[in-house]
JSON list of C-alpha atoms in Angstrom, two decimals:
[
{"chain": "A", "resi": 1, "resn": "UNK", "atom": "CA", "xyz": [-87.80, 64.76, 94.08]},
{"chain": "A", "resi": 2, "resn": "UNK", "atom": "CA", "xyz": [-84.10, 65.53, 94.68]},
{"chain": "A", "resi": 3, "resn": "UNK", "atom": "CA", "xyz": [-84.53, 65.62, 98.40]},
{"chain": "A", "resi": 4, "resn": "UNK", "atom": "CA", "xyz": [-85.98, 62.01, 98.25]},
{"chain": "A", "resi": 5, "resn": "UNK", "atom": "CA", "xyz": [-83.75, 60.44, 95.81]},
{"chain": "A", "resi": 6, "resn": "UNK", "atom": "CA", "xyz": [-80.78, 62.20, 98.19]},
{"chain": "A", "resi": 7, "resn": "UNK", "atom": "CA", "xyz": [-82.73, 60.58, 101.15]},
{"chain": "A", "resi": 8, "resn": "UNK", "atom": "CA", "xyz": [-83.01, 56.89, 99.44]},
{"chain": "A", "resi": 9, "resn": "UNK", "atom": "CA", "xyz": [-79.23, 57.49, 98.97]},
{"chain": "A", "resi": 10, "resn": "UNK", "atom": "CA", "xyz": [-78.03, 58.09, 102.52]},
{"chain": "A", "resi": 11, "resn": "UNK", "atom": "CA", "xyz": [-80.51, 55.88, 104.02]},
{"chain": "A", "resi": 12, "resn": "UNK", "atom": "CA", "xyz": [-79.34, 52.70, 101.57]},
{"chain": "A", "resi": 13, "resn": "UNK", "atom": "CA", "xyz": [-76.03, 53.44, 101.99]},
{"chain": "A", "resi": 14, "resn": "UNK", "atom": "CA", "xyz": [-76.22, 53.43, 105.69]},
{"chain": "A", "resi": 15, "resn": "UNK", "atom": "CA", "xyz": [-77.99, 50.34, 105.41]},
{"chain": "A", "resi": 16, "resn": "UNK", "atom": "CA", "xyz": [-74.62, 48.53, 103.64]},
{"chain": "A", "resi": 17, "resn": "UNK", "atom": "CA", "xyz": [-76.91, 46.52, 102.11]},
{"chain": "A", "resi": 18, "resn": "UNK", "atom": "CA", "xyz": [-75.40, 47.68, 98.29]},
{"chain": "A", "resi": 19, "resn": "UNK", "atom": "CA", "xyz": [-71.98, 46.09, 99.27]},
{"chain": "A", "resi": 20, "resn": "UNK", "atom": "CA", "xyz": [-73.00, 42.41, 98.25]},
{"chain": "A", "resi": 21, "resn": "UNK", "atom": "CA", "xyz": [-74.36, 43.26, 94.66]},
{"chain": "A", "resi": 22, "resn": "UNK", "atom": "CA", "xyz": [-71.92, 46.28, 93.82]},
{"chain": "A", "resi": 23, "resn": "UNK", "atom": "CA", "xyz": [-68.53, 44.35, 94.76]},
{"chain": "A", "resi": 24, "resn": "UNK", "atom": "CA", "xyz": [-70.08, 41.36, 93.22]},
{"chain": "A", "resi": 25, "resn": "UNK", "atom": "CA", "xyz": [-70.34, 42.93, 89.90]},
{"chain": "A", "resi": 26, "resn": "UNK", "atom": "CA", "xyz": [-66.78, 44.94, 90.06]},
{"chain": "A", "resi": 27, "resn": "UNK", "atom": "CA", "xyz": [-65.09, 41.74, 91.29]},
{"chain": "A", "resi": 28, "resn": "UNK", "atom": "CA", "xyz": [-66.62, 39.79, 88.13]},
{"chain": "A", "resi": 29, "resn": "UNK", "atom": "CA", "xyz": [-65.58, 42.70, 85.59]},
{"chain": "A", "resi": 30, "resn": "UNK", "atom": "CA", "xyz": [-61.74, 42.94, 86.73]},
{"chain": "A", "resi": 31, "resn": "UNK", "atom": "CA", "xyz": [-61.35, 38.80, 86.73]},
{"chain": "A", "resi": 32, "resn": "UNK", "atom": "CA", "xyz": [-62.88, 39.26, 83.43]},
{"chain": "A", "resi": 33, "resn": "UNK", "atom": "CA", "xyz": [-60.62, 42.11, 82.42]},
{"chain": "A", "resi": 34, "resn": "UNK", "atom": "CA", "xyz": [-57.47, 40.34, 84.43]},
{"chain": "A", "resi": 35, "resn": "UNK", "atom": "CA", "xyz": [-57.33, 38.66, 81.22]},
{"chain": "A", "resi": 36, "resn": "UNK", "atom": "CA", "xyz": [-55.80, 40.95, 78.03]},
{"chain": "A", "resi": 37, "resn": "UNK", "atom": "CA", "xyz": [-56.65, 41.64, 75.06]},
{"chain": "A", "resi": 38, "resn": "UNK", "atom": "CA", "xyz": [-60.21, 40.92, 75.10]},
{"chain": "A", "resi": 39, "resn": "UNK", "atom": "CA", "xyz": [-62.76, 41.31, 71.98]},
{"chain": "A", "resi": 40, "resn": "UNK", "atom": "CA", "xyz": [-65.03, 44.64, 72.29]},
{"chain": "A", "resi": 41, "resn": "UNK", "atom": "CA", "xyz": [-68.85, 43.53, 72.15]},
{"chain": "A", "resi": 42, "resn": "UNK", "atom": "CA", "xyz": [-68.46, 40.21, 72.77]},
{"chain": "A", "resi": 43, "resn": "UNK", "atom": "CA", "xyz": [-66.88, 41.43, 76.59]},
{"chain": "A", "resi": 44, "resn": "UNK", "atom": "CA", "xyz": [-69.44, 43.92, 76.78]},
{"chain": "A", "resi": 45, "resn": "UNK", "atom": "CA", "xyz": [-72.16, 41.67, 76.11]},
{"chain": "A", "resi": 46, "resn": "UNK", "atom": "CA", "xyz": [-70.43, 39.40, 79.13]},
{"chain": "A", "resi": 47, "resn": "UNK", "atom": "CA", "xyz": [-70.43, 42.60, 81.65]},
{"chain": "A", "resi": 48, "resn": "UNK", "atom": "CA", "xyz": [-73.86, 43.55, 80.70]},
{"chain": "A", "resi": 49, "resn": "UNK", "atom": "CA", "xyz": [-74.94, 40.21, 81.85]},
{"chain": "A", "resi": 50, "resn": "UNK", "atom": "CA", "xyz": [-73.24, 40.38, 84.78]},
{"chain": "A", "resi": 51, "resn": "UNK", "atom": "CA", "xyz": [-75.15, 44.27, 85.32]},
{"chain": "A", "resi": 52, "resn": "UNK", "atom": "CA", "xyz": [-78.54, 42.32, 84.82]},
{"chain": "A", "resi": 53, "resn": "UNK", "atom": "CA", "xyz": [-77.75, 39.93, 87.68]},
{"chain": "A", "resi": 54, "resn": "UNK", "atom": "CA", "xyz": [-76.13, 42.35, 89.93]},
{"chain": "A", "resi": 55, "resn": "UNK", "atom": "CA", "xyz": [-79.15, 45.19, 89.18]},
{"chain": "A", "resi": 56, "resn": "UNK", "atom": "CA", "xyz": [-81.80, 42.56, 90.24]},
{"chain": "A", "resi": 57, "resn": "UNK", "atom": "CA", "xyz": [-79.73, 41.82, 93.42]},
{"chain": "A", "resi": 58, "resn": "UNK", "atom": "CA", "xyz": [-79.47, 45.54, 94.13]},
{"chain": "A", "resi": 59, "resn": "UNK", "atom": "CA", "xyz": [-82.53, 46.04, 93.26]},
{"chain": "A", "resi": 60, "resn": "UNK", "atom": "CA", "xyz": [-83.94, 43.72, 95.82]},
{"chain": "A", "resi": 61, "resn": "UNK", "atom": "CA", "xyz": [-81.90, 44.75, 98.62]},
{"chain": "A", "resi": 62, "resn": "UNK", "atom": "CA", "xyz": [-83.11, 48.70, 97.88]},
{"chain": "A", "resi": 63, "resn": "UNK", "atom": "CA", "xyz": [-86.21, 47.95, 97.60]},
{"chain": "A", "resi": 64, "resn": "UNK", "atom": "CA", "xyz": [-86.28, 46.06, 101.03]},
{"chain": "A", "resi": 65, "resn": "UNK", "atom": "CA", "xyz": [-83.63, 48.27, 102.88]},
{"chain": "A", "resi": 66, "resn": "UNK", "atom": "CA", "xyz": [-86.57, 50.37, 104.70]},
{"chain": "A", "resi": 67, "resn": "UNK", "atom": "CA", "xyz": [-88.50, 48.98, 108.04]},
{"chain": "A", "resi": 68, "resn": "UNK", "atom": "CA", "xyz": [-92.16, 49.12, 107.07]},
{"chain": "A", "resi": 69, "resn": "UNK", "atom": "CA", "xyz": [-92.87, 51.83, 109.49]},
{"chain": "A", "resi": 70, "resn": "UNK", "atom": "CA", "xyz": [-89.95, 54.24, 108.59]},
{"chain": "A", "resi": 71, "resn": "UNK", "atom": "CA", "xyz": [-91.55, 53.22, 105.06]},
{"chain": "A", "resi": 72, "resn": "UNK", "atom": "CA", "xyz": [-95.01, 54.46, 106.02]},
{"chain": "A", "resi": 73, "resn": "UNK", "atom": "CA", "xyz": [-93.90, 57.47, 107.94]},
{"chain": "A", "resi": 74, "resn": "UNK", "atom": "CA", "xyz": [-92.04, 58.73, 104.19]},
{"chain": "A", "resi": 75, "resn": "UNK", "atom": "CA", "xyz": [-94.91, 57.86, 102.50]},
{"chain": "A", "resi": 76, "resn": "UNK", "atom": "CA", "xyz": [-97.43, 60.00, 105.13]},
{"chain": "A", "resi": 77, "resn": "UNK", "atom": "CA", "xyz": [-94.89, 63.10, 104.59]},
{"chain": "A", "resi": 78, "resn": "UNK", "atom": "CA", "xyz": [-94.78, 62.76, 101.19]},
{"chain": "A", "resi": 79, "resn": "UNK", "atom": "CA", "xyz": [-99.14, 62.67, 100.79]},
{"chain": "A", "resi": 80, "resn": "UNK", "atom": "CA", "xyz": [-98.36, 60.06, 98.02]},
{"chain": "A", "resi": 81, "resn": "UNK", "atom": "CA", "xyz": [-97.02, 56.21, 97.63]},
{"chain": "A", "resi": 82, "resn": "UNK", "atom": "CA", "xyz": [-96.72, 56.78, 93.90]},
{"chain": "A", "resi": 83, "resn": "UNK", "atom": "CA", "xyz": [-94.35, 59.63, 94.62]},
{"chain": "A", "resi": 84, "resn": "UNK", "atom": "CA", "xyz": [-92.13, 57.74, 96.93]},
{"chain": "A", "resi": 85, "resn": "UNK", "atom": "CA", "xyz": [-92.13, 54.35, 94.37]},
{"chain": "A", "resi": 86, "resn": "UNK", "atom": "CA", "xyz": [-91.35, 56.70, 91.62]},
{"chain": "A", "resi": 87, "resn": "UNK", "atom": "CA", "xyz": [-88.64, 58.39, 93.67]},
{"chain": "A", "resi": 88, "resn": "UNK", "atom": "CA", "xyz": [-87.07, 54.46, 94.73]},
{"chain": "A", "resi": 89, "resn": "UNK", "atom": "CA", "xyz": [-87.33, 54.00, 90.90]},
{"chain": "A", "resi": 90, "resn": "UNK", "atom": "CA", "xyz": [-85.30, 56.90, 89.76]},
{"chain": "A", "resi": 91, "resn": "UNK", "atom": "CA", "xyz": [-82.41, 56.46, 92.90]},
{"chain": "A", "resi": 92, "resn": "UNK", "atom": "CA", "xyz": [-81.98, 52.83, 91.23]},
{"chain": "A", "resi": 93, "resn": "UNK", "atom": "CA", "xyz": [-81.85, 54.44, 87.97]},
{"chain": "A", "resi": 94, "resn": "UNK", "atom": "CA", "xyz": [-79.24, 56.42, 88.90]},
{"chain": "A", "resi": 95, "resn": "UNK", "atom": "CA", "xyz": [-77.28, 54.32, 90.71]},
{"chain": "A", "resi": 96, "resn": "UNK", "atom": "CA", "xyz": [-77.66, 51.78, 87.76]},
{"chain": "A", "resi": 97, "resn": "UNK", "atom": "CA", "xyz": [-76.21, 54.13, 85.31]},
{"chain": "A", "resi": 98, "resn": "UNK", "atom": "CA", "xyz": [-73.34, 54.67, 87.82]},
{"chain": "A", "resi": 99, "resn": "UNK", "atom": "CA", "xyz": [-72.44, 51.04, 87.78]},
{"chain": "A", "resi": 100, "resn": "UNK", "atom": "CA", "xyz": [-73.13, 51.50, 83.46]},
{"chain": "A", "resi": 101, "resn": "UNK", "atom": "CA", "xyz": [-70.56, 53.96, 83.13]},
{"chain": "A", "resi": 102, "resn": "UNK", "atom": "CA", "xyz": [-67.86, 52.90, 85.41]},
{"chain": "A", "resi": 103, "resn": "UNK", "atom": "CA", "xyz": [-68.11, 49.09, 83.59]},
{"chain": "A", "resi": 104, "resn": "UNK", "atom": "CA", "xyz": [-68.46, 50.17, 79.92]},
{"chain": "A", "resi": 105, "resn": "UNK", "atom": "CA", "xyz": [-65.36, 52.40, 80.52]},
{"chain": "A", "resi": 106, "resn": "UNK", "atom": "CA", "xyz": [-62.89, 50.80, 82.98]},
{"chain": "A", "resi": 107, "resn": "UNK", "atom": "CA", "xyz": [-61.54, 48.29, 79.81]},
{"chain": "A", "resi": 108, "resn": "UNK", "atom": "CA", "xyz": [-61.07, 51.42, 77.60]},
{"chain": "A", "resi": 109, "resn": "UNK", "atom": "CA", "xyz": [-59.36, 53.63, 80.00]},
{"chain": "A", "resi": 110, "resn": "UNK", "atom": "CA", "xyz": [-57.34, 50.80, 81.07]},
{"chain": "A", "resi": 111, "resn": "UNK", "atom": "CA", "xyz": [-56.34, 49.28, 77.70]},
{"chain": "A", "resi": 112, "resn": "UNK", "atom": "CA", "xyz": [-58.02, 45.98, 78.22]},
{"chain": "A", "resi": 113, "resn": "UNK", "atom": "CA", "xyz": [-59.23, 45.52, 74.51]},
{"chain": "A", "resi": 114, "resn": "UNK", "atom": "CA", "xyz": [-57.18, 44.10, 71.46]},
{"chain": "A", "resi": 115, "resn": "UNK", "atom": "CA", "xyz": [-58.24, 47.21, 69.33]},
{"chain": "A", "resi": 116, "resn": "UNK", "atom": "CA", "xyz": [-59.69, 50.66, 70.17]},
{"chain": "A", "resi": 117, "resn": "UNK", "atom": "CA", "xyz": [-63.24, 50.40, 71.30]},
{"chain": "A", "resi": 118, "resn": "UNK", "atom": "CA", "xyz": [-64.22, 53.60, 69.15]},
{"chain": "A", "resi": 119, "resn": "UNK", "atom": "CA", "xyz": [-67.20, 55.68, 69.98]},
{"chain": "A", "resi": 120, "resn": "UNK", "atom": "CA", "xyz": [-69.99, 53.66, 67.96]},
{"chain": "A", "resi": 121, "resn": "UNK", "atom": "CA", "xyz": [-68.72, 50.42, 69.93]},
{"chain": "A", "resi": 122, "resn": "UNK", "atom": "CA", "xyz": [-68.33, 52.55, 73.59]},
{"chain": "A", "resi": 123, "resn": "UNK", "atom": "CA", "xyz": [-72.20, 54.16, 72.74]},
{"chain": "A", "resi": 124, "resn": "UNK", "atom": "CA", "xyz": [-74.09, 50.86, 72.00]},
{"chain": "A", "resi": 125, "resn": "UNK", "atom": "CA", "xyz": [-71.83, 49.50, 75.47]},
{"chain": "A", "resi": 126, "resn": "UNK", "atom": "CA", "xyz": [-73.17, 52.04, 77.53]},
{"chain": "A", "resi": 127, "resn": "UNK", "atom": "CA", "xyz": [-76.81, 51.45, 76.32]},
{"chain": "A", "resi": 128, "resn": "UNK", "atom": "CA", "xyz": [-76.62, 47.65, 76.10]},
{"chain": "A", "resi": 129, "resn": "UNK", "atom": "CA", "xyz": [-75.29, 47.66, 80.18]},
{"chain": "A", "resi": 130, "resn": "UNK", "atom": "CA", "xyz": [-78.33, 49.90, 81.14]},
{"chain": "A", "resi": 131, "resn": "UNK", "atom": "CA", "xyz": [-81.12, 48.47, 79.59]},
{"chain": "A", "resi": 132, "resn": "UNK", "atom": "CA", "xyz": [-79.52, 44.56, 81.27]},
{"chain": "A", "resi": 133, "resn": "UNK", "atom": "CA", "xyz": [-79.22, 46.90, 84.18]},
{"chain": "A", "resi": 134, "resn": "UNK", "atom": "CA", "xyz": [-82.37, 48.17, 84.14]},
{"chain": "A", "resi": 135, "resn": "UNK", "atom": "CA", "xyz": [-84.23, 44.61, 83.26]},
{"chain": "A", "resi": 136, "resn": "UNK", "atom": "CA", "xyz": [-83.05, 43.39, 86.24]},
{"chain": "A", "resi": 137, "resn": "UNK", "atom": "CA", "xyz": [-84.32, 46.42, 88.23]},
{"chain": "A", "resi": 138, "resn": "UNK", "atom": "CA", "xyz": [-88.14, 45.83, 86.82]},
{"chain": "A", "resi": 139, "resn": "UNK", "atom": "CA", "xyz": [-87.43, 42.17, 88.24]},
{"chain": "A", "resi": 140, "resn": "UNK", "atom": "CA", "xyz": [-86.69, 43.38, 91.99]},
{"chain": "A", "resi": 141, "resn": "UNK", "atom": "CA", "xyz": [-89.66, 45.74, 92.07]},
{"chain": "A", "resi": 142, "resn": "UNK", "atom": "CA", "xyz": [-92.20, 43.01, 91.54]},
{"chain": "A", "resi": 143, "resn": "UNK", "atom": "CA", "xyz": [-90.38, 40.46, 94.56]},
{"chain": "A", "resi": 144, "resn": "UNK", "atom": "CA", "xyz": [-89.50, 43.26, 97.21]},
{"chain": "A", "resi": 145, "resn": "UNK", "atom": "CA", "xyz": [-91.31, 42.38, 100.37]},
{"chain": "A", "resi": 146, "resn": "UNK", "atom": "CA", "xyz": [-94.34, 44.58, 99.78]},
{"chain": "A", "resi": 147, "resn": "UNK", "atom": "CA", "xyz": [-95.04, 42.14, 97.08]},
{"chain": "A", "resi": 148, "resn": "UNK", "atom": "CA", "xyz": [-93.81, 38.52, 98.10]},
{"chain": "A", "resi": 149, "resn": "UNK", "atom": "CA", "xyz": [-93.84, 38.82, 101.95]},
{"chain": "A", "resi": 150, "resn": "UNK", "atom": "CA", "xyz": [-91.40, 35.50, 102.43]},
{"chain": "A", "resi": 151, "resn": "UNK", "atom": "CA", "xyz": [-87.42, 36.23, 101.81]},
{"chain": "A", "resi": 152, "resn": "UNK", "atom": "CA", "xyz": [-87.15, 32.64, 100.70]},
{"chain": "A", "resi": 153, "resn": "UNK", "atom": "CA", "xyz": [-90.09, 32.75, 98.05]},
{"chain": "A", "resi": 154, "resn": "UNK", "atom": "CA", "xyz": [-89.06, 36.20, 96.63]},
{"chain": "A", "resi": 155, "resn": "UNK", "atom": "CA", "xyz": [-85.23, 34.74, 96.54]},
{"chain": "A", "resi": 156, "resn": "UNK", "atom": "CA", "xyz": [-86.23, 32.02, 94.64]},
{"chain": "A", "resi": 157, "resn": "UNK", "atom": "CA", "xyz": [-88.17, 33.13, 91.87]},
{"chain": "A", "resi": 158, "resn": "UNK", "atom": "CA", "xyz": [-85.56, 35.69, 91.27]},
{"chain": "A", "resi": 159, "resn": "UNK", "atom": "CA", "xyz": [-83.13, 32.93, 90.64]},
{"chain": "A", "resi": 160, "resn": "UNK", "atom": "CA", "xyz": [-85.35, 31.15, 88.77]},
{"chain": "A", "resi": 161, "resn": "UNK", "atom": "CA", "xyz": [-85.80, 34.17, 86.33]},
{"chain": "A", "resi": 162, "resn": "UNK", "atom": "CA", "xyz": [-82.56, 35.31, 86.07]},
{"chain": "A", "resi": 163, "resn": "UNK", "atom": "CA", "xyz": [-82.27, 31.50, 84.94]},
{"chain": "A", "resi": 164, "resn": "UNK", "atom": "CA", "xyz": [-84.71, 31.41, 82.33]},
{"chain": "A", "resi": 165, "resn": "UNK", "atom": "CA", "xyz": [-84.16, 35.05, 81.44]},
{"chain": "A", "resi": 166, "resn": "UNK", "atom": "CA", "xyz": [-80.21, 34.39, 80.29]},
{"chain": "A", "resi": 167, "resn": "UNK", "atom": "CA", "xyz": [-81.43, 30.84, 78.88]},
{"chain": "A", "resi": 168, "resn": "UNK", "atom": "CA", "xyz": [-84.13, 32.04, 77.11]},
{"chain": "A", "resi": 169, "resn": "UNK", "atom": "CA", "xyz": [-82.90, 30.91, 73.69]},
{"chain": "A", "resi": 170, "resn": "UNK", "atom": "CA", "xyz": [-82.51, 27.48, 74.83]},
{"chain": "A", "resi": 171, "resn": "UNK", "atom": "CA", "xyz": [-86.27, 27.72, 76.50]},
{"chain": "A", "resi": 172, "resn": "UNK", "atom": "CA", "xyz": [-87.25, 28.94, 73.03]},
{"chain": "A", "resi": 173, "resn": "UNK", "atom": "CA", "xyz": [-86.48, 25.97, 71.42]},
{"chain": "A", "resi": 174, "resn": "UNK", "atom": "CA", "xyz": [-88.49, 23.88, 73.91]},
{"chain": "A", "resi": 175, "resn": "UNK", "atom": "CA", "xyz": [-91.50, 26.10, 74.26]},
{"chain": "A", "resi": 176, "resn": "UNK", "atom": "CA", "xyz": [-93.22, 26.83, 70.73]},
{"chain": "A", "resi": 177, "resn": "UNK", "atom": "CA", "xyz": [-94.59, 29.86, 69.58]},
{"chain": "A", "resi": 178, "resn": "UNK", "atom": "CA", "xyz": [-94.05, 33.52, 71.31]},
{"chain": "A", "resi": 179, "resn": "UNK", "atom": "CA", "xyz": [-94.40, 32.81, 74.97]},
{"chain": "A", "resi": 180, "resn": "UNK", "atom": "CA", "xyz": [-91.00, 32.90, 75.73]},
{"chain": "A", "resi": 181, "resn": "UNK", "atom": "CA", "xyz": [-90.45, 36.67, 74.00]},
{"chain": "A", "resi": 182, "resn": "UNK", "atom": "CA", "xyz": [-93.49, 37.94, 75.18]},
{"chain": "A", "resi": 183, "resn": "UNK", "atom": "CA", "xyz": [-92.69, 36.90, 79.23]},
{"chain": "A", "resi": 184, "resn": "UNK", "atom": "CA", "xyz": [-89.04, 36.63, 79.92]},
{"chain": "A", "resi": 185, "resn": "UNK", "atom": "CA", "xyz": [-86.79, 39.63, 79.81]},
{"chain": "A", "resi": 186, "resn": "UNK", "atom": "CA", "xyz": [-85.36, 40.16, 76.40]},
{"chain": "A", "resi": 187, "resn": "UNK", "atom": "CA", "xyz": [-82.17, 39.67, 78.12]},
{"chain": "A", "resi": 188, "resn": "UNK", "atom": "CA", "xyz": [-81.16, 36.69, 75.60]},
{"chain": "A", "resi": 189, "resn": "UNK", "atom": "CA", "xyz": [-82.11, 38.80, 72.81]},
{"chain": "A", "resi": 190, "resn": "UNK", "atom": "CA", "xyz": [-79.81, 42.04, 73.77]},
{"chain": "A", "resi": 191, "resn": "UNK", "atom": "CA", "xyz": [-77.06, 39.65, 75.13]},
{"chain": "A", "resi": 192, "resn": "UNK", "atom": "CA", "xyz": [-76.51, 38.43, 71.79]},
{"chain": "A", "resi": 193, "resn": "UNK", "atom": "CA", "xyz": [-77.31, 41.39, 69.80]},
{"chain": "A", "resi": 194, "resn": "UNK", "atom": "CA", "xyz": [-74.27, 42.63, 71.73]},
{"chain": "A", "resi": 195, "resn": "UNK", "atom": "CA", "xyz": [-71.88, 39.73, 71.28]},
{"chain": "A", "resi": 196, "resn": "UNK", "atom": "CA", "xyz": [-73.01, 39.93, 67.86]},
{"chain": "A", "resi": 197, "resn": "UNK", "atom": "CA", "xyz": [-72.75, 43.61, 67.03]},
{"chain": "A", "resi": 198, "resn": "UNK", "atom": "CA", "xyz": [-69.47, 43.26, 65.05]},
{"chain": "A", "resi": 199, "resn": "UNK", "atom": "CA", "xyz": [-71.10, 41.04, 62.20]},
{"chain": "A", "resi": 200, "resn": "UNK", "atom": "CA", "xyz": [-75.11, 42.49, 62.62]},
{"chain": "A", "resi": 201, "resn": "UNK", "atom": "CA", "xyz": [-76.33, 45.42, 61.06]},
{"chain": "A", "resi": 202, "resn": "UNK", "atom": "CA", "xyz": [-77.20, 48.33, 63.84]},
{"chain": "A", "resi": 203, "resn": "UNK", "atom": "CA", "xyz": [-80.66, 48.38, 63.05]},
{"chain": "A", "resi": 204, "resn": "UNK", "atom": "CA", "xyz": [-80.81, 44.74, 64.45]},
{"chain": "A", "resi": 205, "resn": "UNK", "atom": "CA", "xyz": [-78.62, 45.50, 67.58]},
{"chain": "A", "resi": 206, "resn": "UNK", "atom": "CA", "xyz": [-81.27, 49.05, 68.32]},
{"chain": "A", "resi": 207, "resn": "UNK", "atom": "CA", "xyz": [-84.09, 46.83, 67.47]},
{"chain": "A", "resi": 208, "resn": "UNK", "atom": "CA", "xyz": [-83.18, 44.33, 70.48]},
{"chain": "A", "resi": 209, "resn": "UNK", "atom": "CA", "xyz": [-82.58, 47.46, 72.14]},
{"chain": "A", "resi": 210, "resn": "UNK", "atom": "CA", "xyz": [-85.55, 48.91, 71.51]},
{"chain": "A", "resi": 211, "resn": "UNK", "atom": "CA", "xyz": [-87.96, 45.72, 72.89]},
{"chain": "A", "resi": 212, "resn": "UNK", "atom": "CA", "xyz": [-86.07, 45.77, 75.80]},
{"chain": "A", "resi": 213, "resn": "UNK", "atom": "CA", "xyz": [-86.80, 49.20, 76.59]},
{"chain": "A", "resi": 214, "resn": "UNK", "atom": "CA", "xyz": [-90.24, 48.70, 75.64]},
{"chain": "A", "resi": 215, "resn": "UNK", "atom": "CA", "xyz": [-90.26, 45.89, 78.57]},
{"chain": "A", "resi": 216, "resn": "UNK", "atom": "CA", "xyz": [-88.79, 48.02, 81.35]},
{"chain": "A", "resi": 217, "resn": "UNK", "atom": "CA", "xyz": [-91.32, 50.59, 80.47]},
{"chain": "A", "resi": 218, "resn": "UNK", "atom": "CA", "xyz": [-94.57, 48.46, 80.46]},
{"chain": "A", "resi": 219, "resn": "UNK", "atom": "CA", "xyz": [-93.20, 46.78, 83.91]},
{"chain": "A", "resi": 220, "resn": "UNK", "atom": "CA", "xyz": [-91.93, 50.34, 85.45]},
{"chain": "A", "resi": 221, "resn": "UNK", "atom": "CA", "xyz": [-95.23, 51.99, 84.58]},
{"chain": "A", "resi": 222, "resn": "UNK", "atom": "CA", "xyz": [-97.54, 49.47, 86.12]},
{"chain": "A", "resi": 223, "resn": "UNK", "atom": "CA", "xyz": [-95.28, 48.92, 89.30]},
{"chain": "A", "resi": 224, "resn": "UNK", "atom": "CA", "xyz": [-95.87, 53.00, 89.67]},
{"chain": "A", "resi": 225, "resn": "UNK", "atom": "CA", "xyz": [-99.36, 52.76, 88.90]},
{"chain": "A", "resi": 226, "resn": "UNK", "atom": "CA", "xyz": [-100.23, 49.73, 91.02]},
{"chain": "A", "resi": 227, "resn": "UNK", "atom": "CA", "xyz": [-97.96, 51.34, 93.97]},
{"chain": "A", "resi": 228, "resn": "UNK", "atom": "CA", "xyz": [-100.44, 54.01, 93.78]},
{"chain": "A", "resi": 229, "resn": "UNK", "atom": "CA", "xyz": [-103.24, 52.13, 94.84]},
{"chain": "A", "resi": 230, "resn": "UNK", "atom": "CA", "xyz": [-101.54, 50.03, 97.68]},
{"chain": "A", "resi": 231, "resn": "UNK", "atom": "CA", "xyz": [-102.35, 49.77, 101.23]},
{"chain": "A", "resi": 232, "resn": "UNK", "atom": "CA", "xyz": [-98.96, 50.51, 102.82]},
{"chain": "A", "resi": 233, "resn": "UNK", "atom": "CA", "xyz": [-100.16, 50.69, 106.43]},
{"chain": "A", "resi": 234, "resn": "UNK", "atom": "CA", "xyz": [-100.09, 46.56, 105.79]},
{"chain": "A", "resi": 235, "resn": "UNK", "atom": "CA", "xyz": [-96.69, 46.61, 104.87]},
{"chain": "A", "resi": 236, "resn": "UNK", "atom": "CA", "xyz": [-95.04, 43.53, 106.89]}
]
């Protein structure tokens, strides 16, 4: 698995195609930070949304870096399509986390906050930025072109999700009942668990945490097991 993931790695960053999302997100975090002193949680919660957007636009462009046969030729020397979806999935992981770590810390290391972060405050930063990170990966893998064909169609919907996804408690109050919970990304809900962290008790910020993670993992594990079962030889 470490020779694929090291393969997805060279062959993306070849590509160039991480440029657009990566300094899109680092630009947003130092005209954020240009600004001092800035409140703890409530700037994390703002960079974590800006992870979720910039994850989903990585995500996409990963996911659709390959040329279908280069894609099918991986996939023949690797005997398995769930191995090579599961080794895409873990590169973005990783390269996710990257982005995590080098966002949660950049304000501490460079003074940016009113007060010292502390470590409780830095720990519930660094998992708040990779679950938004990571919702917006489980977005990409169900619009890459193996899924929605058309550029325009899979652009789109991703726009219209990340919409509804950061909006969701305003959608809530339109659309009764559990709906909007149950199929939008608990973005909303860890976005303000974050901002909020200062007043909340933790078990209400880990709870938000905790249906988030429960999300990427339903979506992750039926992307791998429905990636399994795909006919890649009639990949456009």
């Amino acid at each position: 698995m470490k020779g694929l993931i090291g393969y997805f790695l060279h062959s993306y960053t070849v590509s160039q195609r991480f440029f657009g999302p990566v300094a899109g997100v680092i630009i947003a975090v130092l005209i954020l930070y240009s600004y001092k002193p800035n409140p703890v949680m409530s700037s994390y919660s703002a960079t974590a949304v800006f992870l979720f957007i910039a994850c989903a636009w990585l995500g996409l462009s990963f996911l659709n870096h390959e040329q279908a046969v280069q894609k099918q030729v991986v996939i023949v020397q690797l005997r398995s399509a769930r191995r090579y979806s599961i080794g895409g999935l873990l590169t973005l992981v990783l390269l996710t986390l990257l982005l995590d770590v080098i966002i949660v810390m950049y304000p501490v290391l460079t003074g940016s906050f009113h007060e010292p972060a502390g470590l409780q405050r830095i720990l519930l930063g660094l998992a708040g930025h990779a679950l938004m990170g990571l919702l917006g990966i489980t977005l990409s893998l169900y619009l890459q072109s193996s899924w929605v064909p058309r550029a325009g169609y899979a652009a789109g919907m991703m726009l219209i999700l990340l919409i509804l996804s950061i909006s969701a408690g305003k959608v809530a109050d339109v659309v009764p009942g559990p709906v909007v919970s149950i199929l939008l990304p608990p973005v909303y809900p860890v976005m303000d668990r974050m901002m909020n962290a200062e007043t909340l008790p933790v078990s209400s910020v880990l709870g938000a945490y905790a249906h988030a993670l429960a999300y990427i993992i339903l979506l992750a594990g039926f992307y791998i097991y429905r990636t399994g079962r795909m006919d890649y030889n009639k990949t456009n």
